[in-house]
mmCIF file of C-alpha atoms and ligand atoms in Angstrom:
data_model
loop_
_atom_site.group_PDB
_atom_site.id
_atom_site.type_symbol
_atom_site.label_atom_id
_atom_site.label_comp_id
_atom_site.label_asym_id
_atom_site.label_seq_id
_atom_site.Cartn_x
_atom_site.Cartn_y
_atom_site.Cartn_z
ATOM 1 C CA MET A 1 31.474 -11.917 -14.887
ATOM 2 C CA SER A 2 31.640 -14.490 -17.633
ATOM 3 C CA GLY A 3 33.994 -15.768 -20.336
ATOM 4 C CA THR A 4 33.236 -12.733 -22.484
ATOM 5 C CA SER A 5 33.767 -10.101 -19.724
ATOM 6 C CA ARG A 6 36.241 -7.324 -20.598
ATOM 7 C CA ILE A 7 38.646 -5.726 -18.103
ATOM 8 C CA CYS A 8 39.654 -2.112 -17.840
ATOM 9 C CA GLY A 9 41.489 -0.367 -15.027
ATOM 10 C CA VAL A 10 43.845 2.274 -13.787
ATOM 11 C CA ILE A 11 47.595 2.070 -13.025
ATOM 12 C CA GLY A 12 49.329 4.471 -10.649
ATOM 13 C CA ASP A 13 51.087 4.675 -7.336
ATOM 14 C CA PRO A 14 49.397 5.462 -4.976
ATOM 15 C CA ILE A 15 45.984 4.365 -6.332
ATOM 16 C CA GLU A 16 43.890 3.748 -3.215
ATOM 17 C CA HIS A 17 41.972 7.065 -3.432
ATOM 18 C CA SER A 18 41.159 6.891 -7.132
ATOM 19 C CA MET A 19 37.519 7.713 -7.933
ATOM 20 C CA SER A 20 37.763 6.004 -11.344
ATOM 21 C CA PRO A 21 36.647 2.509 -10.250
ATOM 22 C CA VAL A 22 33.322 3.776 -8.825
ATOM 23 C CA MET A 23 32.652 6.023 -11.823
ATOM 24 C CA HIS A 24 33.407 3.366 -14.468
ATOM 25 C CA ASN A 25 31.828 0.341 -12.773
ATOM 26 C CA ALA A 26 28.602 2.285 -12.223
ATOM 27 C CA ALA A 27 28.693 3.416 -15.846
ATOM 28 C CA PHE A 28 29.269 -0.165 -17.178
ATOM 29 C CA GLU A 29 26.369 -1.447 -15.105
ATOM 30 C CA LYS A 30 24.033 1.365 -16.188
ATOM 31 C CA ILE A 31 24.675 0.735 -19.944
ATOM 32 C CA GLY A 32 24.520 -3.047 -19.396
ATOM 33 C CA LEU A 33 28.112 -3.629 -20.599
ATOM 34 C CA ASN A 34 29.937 -6.813 -19.468
ATOM 35 C CA TYR A 35 33.048 -4.839 -18.334
ATOM 36 C CA LEU A 36 34.831 -4.543 -15.011
ATOM 37 C CA TYR A 37 37.200 -1.703 -13.899
ATOM 38 C CA VAL A 38 40.037 -2.537 -11.533
ATOM 39 C CA PRO A 39 42.609 -0.346 -9.675
ATOM 40 C CA PHE A 40 46.226 -1.637 -10.040
ATOM 41 C CA ARG A 41 49.002 -0.204 -7.874
ATOM 42 C CA VAL A 42 52.080 -0.328 -10.132
ATOM 43 C CA LYS A 43 55.464 0.786 -8.885
ATOM 44 C CA LYS A 44 57.722 2.803 -11.177
ATOM 45 C CA GLU A 45 60.124 -0.074 -11.750
ATOM 46 C CA GLU A 46 57.290 -2.459 -12.660
ATOM 47 C CA LEU A 47 55.679 -0.227 -15.337
ATOM 48 C CA GLY A 48 57.085 -2.176 -18.339
ATOM 49 C CA LYS A 49 55.920 -5.495 -16.879
ATOM 50 C CA ALA A 50 52.478 -4.041 -16.154
ATOM 51 C CA ILE A 51 52.050 -2.992 -19.815
ATOM 52 C CA ALA A 52 53.282 -6.391 -21.007
ATOM 53 C CA GLY A 53 50.671 -7.829 -18.659
ATOM 54 C CA MET A 54 48.044 -5.699 -20.278
ATOM 55 C CA ARG A 55 48.825 -7.292 -23.648
ATOM 56 C CA ALA A 56 49.167 -10.801 -22.224
ATOM 57 C CA LEU A 57 45.900 -10.667 -20.325
ATOM 58 C CA ASN A 58 44.090 -8.816 -23.131
ATOM 59 C CA ILE A 59 43.031 -5.992 -20.834
ATOM 60 C CA ARG A 60 40.868 -3.726 -23.036
ATOM 61 C CA GLY A 61 41.846 -0.354 -21.541
ATOM 62 C CA LEU A 62 43.817 1.376 -18.829
ATOM 63 C CA ASN A 63 43.862 4.834 -17.319
ATOM 64 C CA VAL A 64 47.325 5.968 -16.383
ATOM 65 C CA THR A 65 47.976 8.275 -13.459
ATOM 66 C CA ILE A 66 50.875 9.657 -11.402
ATOM 67 C CA PRO A 67 53.769 8.753 -11.719
ATOM 68 C CA HIS A 68 53.401 6.935 -15.080
ATOM 69 C CA LYS A 69 51.842 9.403 -17.593
ATOM 70 C CA VAL A 70 55.106 10.180 -19.414
ATOM 71 C CA ALA A 71 57.101 7.053 -18.582
ATOM 72 C CA VAL A 72 54.460 4.747 -20.168
ATOM 73 C CA ILE A 73 54.962 6.167 -23.668
ATOM 74 C CA PRO A 74 57.910 3.982 -24.829
ATOM 75 C CA PHE A 75 55.850 0.850 -24.020
ATOM 76 C CA LEU A 76 53.022 1.718 -26.407
ATOM 77 C CA ASP A 77 52.677 1.048 -30.125
ATOM 78 C CA GLU A 78 51.082 4.259 -31.193
ATOM 79 C CA LEU A 79 50.141 7.704 -29.830
ATOM 80 C CA ASP A 80 47.113 9.742 -30.678
ATOM 81 C CA PRO A 81 48.485 13.024 -32.185
ATOM 82 C CA LEU A 82 47.241 15.151 -29.250
ATOM 83 C CA ALA A 83 48.901 12.818 -26.686
ATOM 84 C CA GLN A 84 52.017 12.981 -28.853
ATOM 85 C CA ARG A 85 52.086 16.763 -28.795
ATOM 86 C CA ILE A 86 51.451 16.889 -25.026
ATOM 87 C CA GLY A 87 53.988 14.144 -24.353
ATOM 88 C CA ALA A 88 51.790 12.405 -21.771
ATOM 89 C CA VAL A 89 49.186 9.670 -21.817
ATOM 90 C CA ASN A 90 46.306 9.036 -19.378
ATOM 91 C CA THR A 91 44.337 6.459 -21.370
ATOM 92 C CA ILE A 92 45.456 3.332 -23.244
ATOM 93 C CA VAL A 93 43.244 1.391 -25.680
ATOM 94 C CA ASN A 94 44.177 -2.257 -26.532
ATOM 95 C CA ASP A 95 43.025 -3.345 -29.955
ATOM 96 C CA ASP A 96 44.066 -7.029 -30.204
ATOM 97 C CA GLY A 97 47.450 -6.343 -28.744
ATOM 98 C CA ALA A 98 48.068 -2.983 -30.457
ATOM 99 C CA LEU A 99 48.259 -0.338 -27.681
ATOM 100 C CA THR A 100 47.388 3.308 -28.456
ATOM 101 C CA GLY A 101 47.858 6.146 -25.965
ATOM 102 C CA TYR A 102 45.494 9.100 -25.596
ATOM 103 C CA ASN A 103 45.278 12.193 -23.379
ATOM 104 C CA THR A 104 41.720 12.711 -22.224
ATOM 105 C CA ASP A 105 42.906 15.050 -19.408
ATOM 106 C CA ALA A 106 43.228 17.701 -22.111
ATOM 107 C CA THR A 107 40.023 16.861 -24.009
ATOM 108 C CA GLY A 108 38.152 16.355 -20.703
ATOM 109 C CA PHE A 109 39.218 19.769 -19.485
ATOM 110 C CA LEU A 110 38.022 21.369 -22.752
ATOM 111 C CA GLN A 111 34.721 19.394 -22.634
ATOM 112 C CA ALA A 112 34.080 20.603 -19.082
ATOM 113 C CA LEU A 113 34.400 24.227 -20.274
ATOM 114 C CA LEU A 114 32.296 23.701 -23.410
ATOM 115 C CA GLU A 115 29.618 21.903 -21.420
ATOM 116 C CA ARG A 116 29.160 25.154 -19.446
ATOM 117 C CA GLY A 117 28.863 27.162 -22.637
ATOM 118 C CA ILE A 118 32.361 28.622 -22.386
ATOM 119 C CA GLU A 119 34.258 28.721 -25.676
ATOM 120 C CA PRO A 120 37.917 29.600 -25.016
ATOM 121 C CA ARG A 121 38.671 30.662 -28.607
ATOM 122 C CA GLU A 122 40.113 34.239 -28.671
ATOM 123 C CA LYS A 123 39.653 34.487 -24.887
ATOM 124 C CA ASN A 124 42.323 35.638 -22.446
ATOM 125 C CA ALA A 125 43.223 32.571 -20.383
ATOM 126 C CA VAL A 126 45.453 32.575 -17.295
ATOM 127 C CA VAL A 127 46.800 29.210 -16.206
ATOM 128 C CA LEU A 128 48.460 28.798 -12.790
ATOM 129 C CA GLY A 129 51.085 26.026 -12.601
ATOM 130 C CA ALA A 130 53.546 24.354 -14.919
ATOM 131 C CA GLY A 131 53.246 20.728 -13.868
ATOM 132 C CA GLY A 132 51.808 17.723 -15.696
ATOM 133 C CA ALA A 133 48.186 18.875 -15.656
ATOM 134 C CA SER A 134 49.119 22.422 -16.788
ATOM 135 C CA ARG A 135 50.954 20.959 -19.814
ATOM 136 C CA ALA A 136 47.807 19.262 -21.131
ATOM 137 C CA ILE A 137 45.488 22.203 -20.278
ATOM 138 C CA SER A 138 47.769 24.967 -21.580
ATOM 139 C CA LEU A 139 48.314 23.161 -24.855
ATOM 140 C CA ILE A 140 44.641 22.516 -25.543
ATOM 141 C CA LEU A 141 43.722 26.109 -24.687
ATOM 142 C CA ALA A 142 46.388 27.484 -26.966
ATOM 143 C CA GLU A 143 45.390 25.098 -29.762
ATOM 144 C CA ARG A 144 41.766 26.126 -29.382
ATOM 145 C CA GLY A 145 42.863 29.783 -29.855
ATOM 146 C CA SER A 146 43.127 31.247 -26.358
ATOM 147 C CA ASN A 147 45.597 34.008 -25.568
ATOM 148 C CA LEU A 148 47.549 32.304 -22.876
ATOM 149 C CA ILE A 149 49.551 33.480 -19.806
ATOM 150 C CA ILE A 150 51.135 30.825 -17.620
ATOM 151 C CA LEU A 151 52.174 31.778 -14.104
ATOM 152 C CA ASN A 152 54.266 29.423 -12.005
ATOM 153 C CA ARG A 153 56.178 29.531 -8.722
ATOM 154 C CA THR A 154 59.250 28.207 -10.594
ATOM 155 C CA TRP A 155 59.514 30.773 -13.313
ATOM 156 C CA ASP A 156 61.901 28.694 -15.481
ATOM 157 C CA LYS A 157 59.278 26.004 -15.918
ATOM 158 C CA ALA A 158 56.633 28.542 -16.968
ATOM 159 C CA THR A 159 59.074 29.980 -19.514
ATOM 160 C CA GLU A 160 59.876 26.545 -20.862
ATOM 161 C CA TYR A 161 56.158 25.669 -21.258
ATOM 162 C CA ALA A 162 55.303 29.033 -22.831
ATOM 163 C CA SER A 163 58.051 28.752 -25.484
ATOM 164 C CA TRP A 164 57.115 25.089 -26.159
ATOM 165 C CA ILE A 165 53.499 26.062 -26.706
ATOM 166 C CA SER A 166 54.360 29.100 -28.775
ATOM 167 C CA GLN A 167 56.391 26.853 -31.064
ATOM 168 C CA ILE A 168 53.734 24.143 -31.445
ATOM 169 C CA CYS A 169 50.746 26.452 -31.818
ATOM 170 C CA HIS A 170 52.403 29.316 -33.682
ATOM 171 C CA ARG A 171 50.732 31.589 -31.193
ATOM 172 C CA GLU A 172 52.597 33.442 -28.500
ATOM 173 C CA ALA A 173 52.088 32.254 -24.896
ATOM 174 C CA LYS A 174 53.469 34.421 -22.105
ATOM 175 C CA ALA A 175 55.200 33.305 -18.890
ATOM 176 C CA LEU A 176 55.249 35.074 -15.544
ATOM 177 C CA LYS A 177 56.403 34.207 -12.081
ATOM 178 C CA LEU A 178 53.462 33.434 -9.748
ATOM 179 C CA ASN A 179 53.220 36.402 -7.374
ATOM 180 C CA ARG A 180 50.585 38.973 -6.411
ATOM 181 C CA GLU A 181 51.796 41.722 -8.717
ATOM 182 C CA ASN A 182 51.895 39.498 -11.814
ATOM 183 C CA LEU A 183 48.531 37.925 -10.922
ATOM 184 C CA ALA A 184 46.935 41.374 -10.665
ATOM 185 C CA ARG A 185 48.377 42.223 -14.122
ATOM 186 C CA ALA A 186 47.297 38.984 -15.697
ATOM 187 C CA LEU A 187 43.811 39.033 -14.193
ATOM 188 C CA SER A 188 43.096 42.660 -15.100
ATOM 189 C CA ASN A 189 41.677 41.563 -18.467
ATOM 190 C CA ALA A 190 41.360 37.781 -18.115
ATOM 191 C CA ASP A 191 38.274 35.835 -19.218
ATOM 192 C CA ILE A 192 39.270 32.435 -17.829
ATOM 193 C CA LEU A 193 41.479 31.561 -14.814
ATOM 194 C CA VAL A 194 42.587 27.964 -14.352
ATOM 195 C CA ASN A 195 44.248 26.750 -11.184
ATOM 196 C CA ALA A 196 46.458 23.849 -12.356
ATOM 197 C CA THR A 197 48.629 23.903 -9.245
ATOM 198 C CA SER A 198 48.031 21.743 -6.210
ATOM 199 C CA ILE A 199 47.413 24.792 -4.016
ATOM 200 C CA GLY A 200 44.225 24.346 -2.010
ATOM 201 C CA MET A 201 44.286 20.537 -2.231
ATOM 202 C CA SER A 202 43.434 18.591 0.940
ATOM 203 C CA PRO A 203 44.918 18.648 3.611
ATOM 204 C CA ASN A 204 45.872 22.276 2.710
ATOM 205 C CA SER A 205 42.290 23.254 1.872
ATOM 206 C CA ASN A 206 42.623 26.628 3.672
ATOM 207 C CA GLU A 207 45.144 27.790 0.974
ATOM 208 C CA THR A 208 44.324 29.607 -2.224
ATOM 209 C CA PRO A 209 46.541 30.817 -5.060
ATOM 210 C CA VAL A 210 44.594 34.086 -5.657
ATOM 211 C CA SER A 211 43.621 36.839 -3.291
ATOM 212 C CA PRO A 212 39.829 37.466 -3.754
ATOM 213 C CA ASP A 213 40.275 41.217 -4.398
ATOM 214 C CA LEU A 214 41.981 40.320 -7.697
ATOM 215 C CA PHE A 215 38.879 38.722 -9.263
ATOM 216 C CA LYS A 216 37.416 41.014 -11.969
ATOM 217 C CA PRO A 217 34.124 39.560 -13.203
ATOM 218 C CA PRO A 218 33.014 38.628 -15.813
ATOM 219 C CA LEU A 219 35.494 35.825 -15.164
ATOM 220 C CA THR A 220 35.296 32.044 -15.255
ATOM 221 C CA VAL A 221 37.380 30.346 -12.553
ATOM 222 C CA PHE A 222 38.184 26.659 -13.138
ATOM 223 C CA ASP A 223 39.950 24.911 -10.258
ATOM 224 C CA ILE A 224 41.190 21.516 -11.393
ATOM 225 C CA VAL A 225 41.780 20.473 -7.743
ATOM 226 C CA TYR A 226 38.778 18.225 -6.896
ATOM 227 C CA ASN A 227 39.590 17.395 -3.277
ATOM 228 C CA PRO A 228 37.846 19.207 -1.649
ATOM 229 C CA ILE A 229 35.045 19.448 -4.231
ATOM 230 C CA LYS A 230 34.584 23.162 -3.546
ATOM 231 C CA THR A 231 37.999 24.704 -2.901
ATOM 232 C CA ARG A 232 38.605 27.977 -1.167
ATOM 233 C CA LEU A 233 39.446 29.482 -4.571
ATOM 234 C CA LEU A 234 36.044 28.452 -5.953
ATOM 235 C CA ARG A 235 34.173 29.696 -2.848
ATOM 236 C CA GLU A 236 35.846 33.112 -2.992
ATOM 237 C CA ALA A 237 35.471 33.383 -6.753
ATOM 238 C CA GLU A 238 31.746 32.583 -6.461
ATOM 239 C CA ALA A 239 31.350 35.234 -3.753
ATOM 240 C CA ALA A 240 33.034 37.785 -6.020
ATOM 241 C CA GLY A 241 30.473 37.013 -8.790
ATOM 242 C CA ALA A 242 32.663 34.809 -11.019
ATOM 243 C CA GLU A 243 31.374 31.759 -12.837
ATOM 244 C CA THR A 244 33.047 28.642 -11.258
ATOM 245 C CA ILE A 245 33.870 25.160 -12.525
ATOM 246 C CA SER A 246 35.113 22.384 -10.212
ATOM 247 C CA GLY A 247 37.928 19.917 -10.908
ATOM 248 C CA VAL A 248 35.274 17.209 -10.521
ATOM 249 C CA ASP A 249 33.986 18.194 -14.002
ATOM 250 C CA MET A 250 37.400 17.574 -15.522
ATOM 251 C CA LEU A 251 37.745 14.307 -13.597
ATOM 252 C CA VAL A 252 34.346 13.126 -14.864
ATOM 253 C CA TRP A 253 34.959 14.153 -18.471
ATOM 254 C CA GLN A 254 38.416 12.609 -18.728
ATOM 255 C CA GLY A 255 36.792 9.400 -17.493
ATOM 256 C CA ALA A 256 33.793 9.694 -19.784
ATOM 257 C CA LEU A 257 35.961 10.203 -22.877
ATOM 258 C CA ALA A 258 38.160 7.207 -21.894
ATOM 259 C CA PHE A 259 34.954 5.120 -21.403
ATOM 260 C CA GLU A 260 33.873 6.004 -24.935
ATOM 261 C CA LEU A 261 37.250 5.084 -26.409
ATOM 262 C CA TRP A 262 37.105 1.601 -24.749
ATOM 263 C CA THR A 263 33.480 0.715 -25.285
ATOM 264 C CA GLY A 264 32.328 2.780 -28.277
ATOM 265 C CA ALA A 265 29.242 3.544 -26.212
ATOM 266 C CA LYS A 266 28.065 7.005 -25.063
ATOM 267 C CA ALA A 267 29.171 7.581 -21.464
ATOM 268 C CA PRO A 268 26.440 8.213 -18.836
ATOM 269 C CA VAL A 269 28.088 11.448 -17.723
ATOM 270 C CA LYS A 270 25.463 12.461 -15.203
ATOM 271 C CA LEU A 271 25.739 9.140 -13.332
ATOM 272 C CA MET A 272 29.524 9.259 -13.437
ATOM 273 C CA ARG A 273 29.429 12.729 -11.875
ATOM 274 C CA GLU A 274 27.077 11.560 -9.112
ATOM 275 C CA GLU A 275 29.296 8.578 -8.321
ATOM 276 C CA ALA A 276 32.505 10.669 -8.293
ATOM 277 C CA ILE A 277 30.865 13.231 -5.945
ATOM 278 C CA LYS A 278 29.549 10.434 -3.645
ATOM 279 C CA GLY A 279 33.070 8.872 -3.532
ATOM 280 C CA LEU A 280 34.784 12.246 -2.906
ATOM 281 C CA LYS A 281 32.370 13.122 -0.090
ATOM 282 C CA GLU A 282 33.028 9.760 1.600
ATOM 283 C CA TYR A 283 36.770 10.511 1.297
ATOM 284 C CA GLU A 284 36.287 14.063 2.667
ATOM 285 C CA ASN A 285 34.485 12.748 5.804
HETATM 286 P P1 NAP B 301 52.549 18.437 -10.531
HETATM 287 O O1 NAP B 301 53.019 17.984 -11.838
HETATM 288 O O2 NAP B 301 53.219 17.991 -9.300
HETATM 289 O O3 NAP B 301 52.606 20.076 -10.556
HETATM 290 C C1 NAP B 301 52.265 20.842 -9.429
HETATM 291 C C2 NAP B 301 52.178 22.289 -9.783
HETATM 292 O O4 NAP B 301 51.732 23.053 -8.606
HETATM 293 C C3 NAP B 301 53.561 22.944 -10.123
HETATM 294 O O5 NAP B 301 53.327 23.958 -11.093
HETATM 295 C C4 NAP B 301 54.044 23.512 -8.793
HETATM 296 O O6 NAP B 301 54.889 24.617 -8.963
HETATM 297 C C5 NAP B 301 52.718 24.031 -8.230
HETATM 298 N N1 NAP B 301 52.745 24.140 -6.749
HETATM 299 C C6 NAP B 301 52.610 23.160 -5.870
HETATM 300 N N2 NAP B 301 52.599 23.639 -4.605
HETATM 301 C C7 NAP B 301 52.756 24.994 -4.724
HETATM 302 C C8 NAP B 301 52.839 26.070 -3.799
HETATM 303 N N3 NAP B 301 52.762 25.856 -2.466
HETATM 304 N N4 NAP B 301 52.940 27.329 -4.305
HETATM 305 C C9 NAP B 301 52.954 27.537 -5.624
HETATM 306 N N5 NAP B 301 52.899 26.582 -6.554
HETATM 307 C C10 NAP B 301 52.803 25.312 -6.119
HETATM 308 O O7 NAP B 301 50.979 18.114 -10.348
HETATM 309 P P2 NAP B 301 49.890 17.876 -11.494
HETATM 310 O O8 NAP B 301 49.827 16.495 -11.842
HETATM 311 O O9 NAP B 301 50.052 18.912 -12.530
HETATM 312 O O10 NAP B 301 48.510 18.203 -10.630
HETATM 313 C C11 NAP B 301 48.214 19.495 -10.088
HETATM 314 C C12 NAP B 301 46.858 19.437 -9.328
HETATM 315 O O11 NAP B 301 45.844 19.130 -10.358
HETATM 316 C C13 NAP B 301 46.749 18.376 -8.298
HETATM 317 O O12 NAP B 301 46.031 18.884 -7.240
HETATM 318 C C14 NAP B 301 45.954 17.242 -9.003
HETATM 319 O O13 NAP B 301 45.180 16.495 -8.067
HETATM 320 C C15 NAP B 301 45.035 18.054 -9.926
HETATM 321 N N6 NAP B 301 44.607 17.322 -11.087
HETATM 322 C C16 NAP B 301 43.259 17.256 -11.316
HETATM 323 C C17 NAP B 301 42.838 16.609 -12.423
HETATM 324 C C18 NAP B 301 41.325 16.507 -12.712
HETATM 325 O O14 NAP B 301 40.898 15.631 -13.476
HETATM 326 N N7 NAP B 301 40.532 17.403 -12.147
HETATM 327 C C19 NAP B 301 43.701 15.978 -13.310
HETATM 328 C C20 NAP B 301 45.080 16.058 -13.055
HETATM 329 C C21 NAP B 301 45.523 16.748 -11.929
HETATM 330 P P3 NAP B 301 56.495 24.386 -9.102
HETATM 331 O O15 NAP B 301 56.704 24.092 -10.600
HETATM 332 O O16 NAP B 301 57.094 25.716 -8.754
HETATM 333 O O17 NAP B 301 56.882 23.294 -8.201
#
């Protein structure tokens, strides 16, 4: 560290298990950038002060995680149009005191698909869940031109998301309640299935949202849960002959795209993935 060092970090609560510090610090070192990435536990009621602190201390960039992704918006000066449409921010860039909010969860998800050669345009995409992550993923899929069905345990929320997306994208998104019958219907001609619920996340890693007899390859199954790295859903999808993508890929790409916004340098994605996997394995053991 020196007088010219720049600081980035992540705000959330809890923050102890974040993989972002290991990913970003390894990336800064690899590229030879004089940056440091720090985790900050910020309670809900301290969010405004934390953002004022970002300005006062000239912190270059922050990632924003649960529970602040929506609540942080009023404290920022500007929103990137995609973050504005989604209504949530996971990355802030500080340009001499002007704070701009971005959503690299959405672009990171899309990049993880494209990296594997999967173009969602005109594909039938089934998204499970209508929480914060689903909002970003569903919108970017619909904007890219996917035919979207959202299934959620709480049907009202799925309906609300689907009509919001249909309005923004001028493209009809459907909503169904998450149950076996509707899953079978939706998956009968699906190209892409995304699990954006927390089903299967540690410590409930023996759970899965989809019974394996419902997979109809060719199908790409993307589970955004990254803890465990290989969820039961991914194991069963792979055994059924589906192409699988782990939530680690989304985690890495949302970080890589934030890194590029802060530094202007190309992110060392391979290294960031290795560091994230190393960190997650330590956490699993
Ligand atoms: P959230 O806002 O709390 O939403 C949770 C979603 O899961 C809701 O749709 C909820 O349905 C559903 N759900 C939870 N338990 C369920 C159950 N037992 N049965 C059926 N549905 C259930 O959470 P989030 O922020 O969207 O995150 C969801 C998951 O994505 C988490 O595991 C998170 O770690 C992961 N994630 C990964 C990345 C990445 O970079 N890979 C990024 C963000 C999030 P209801 O609406 O009915 O409650």
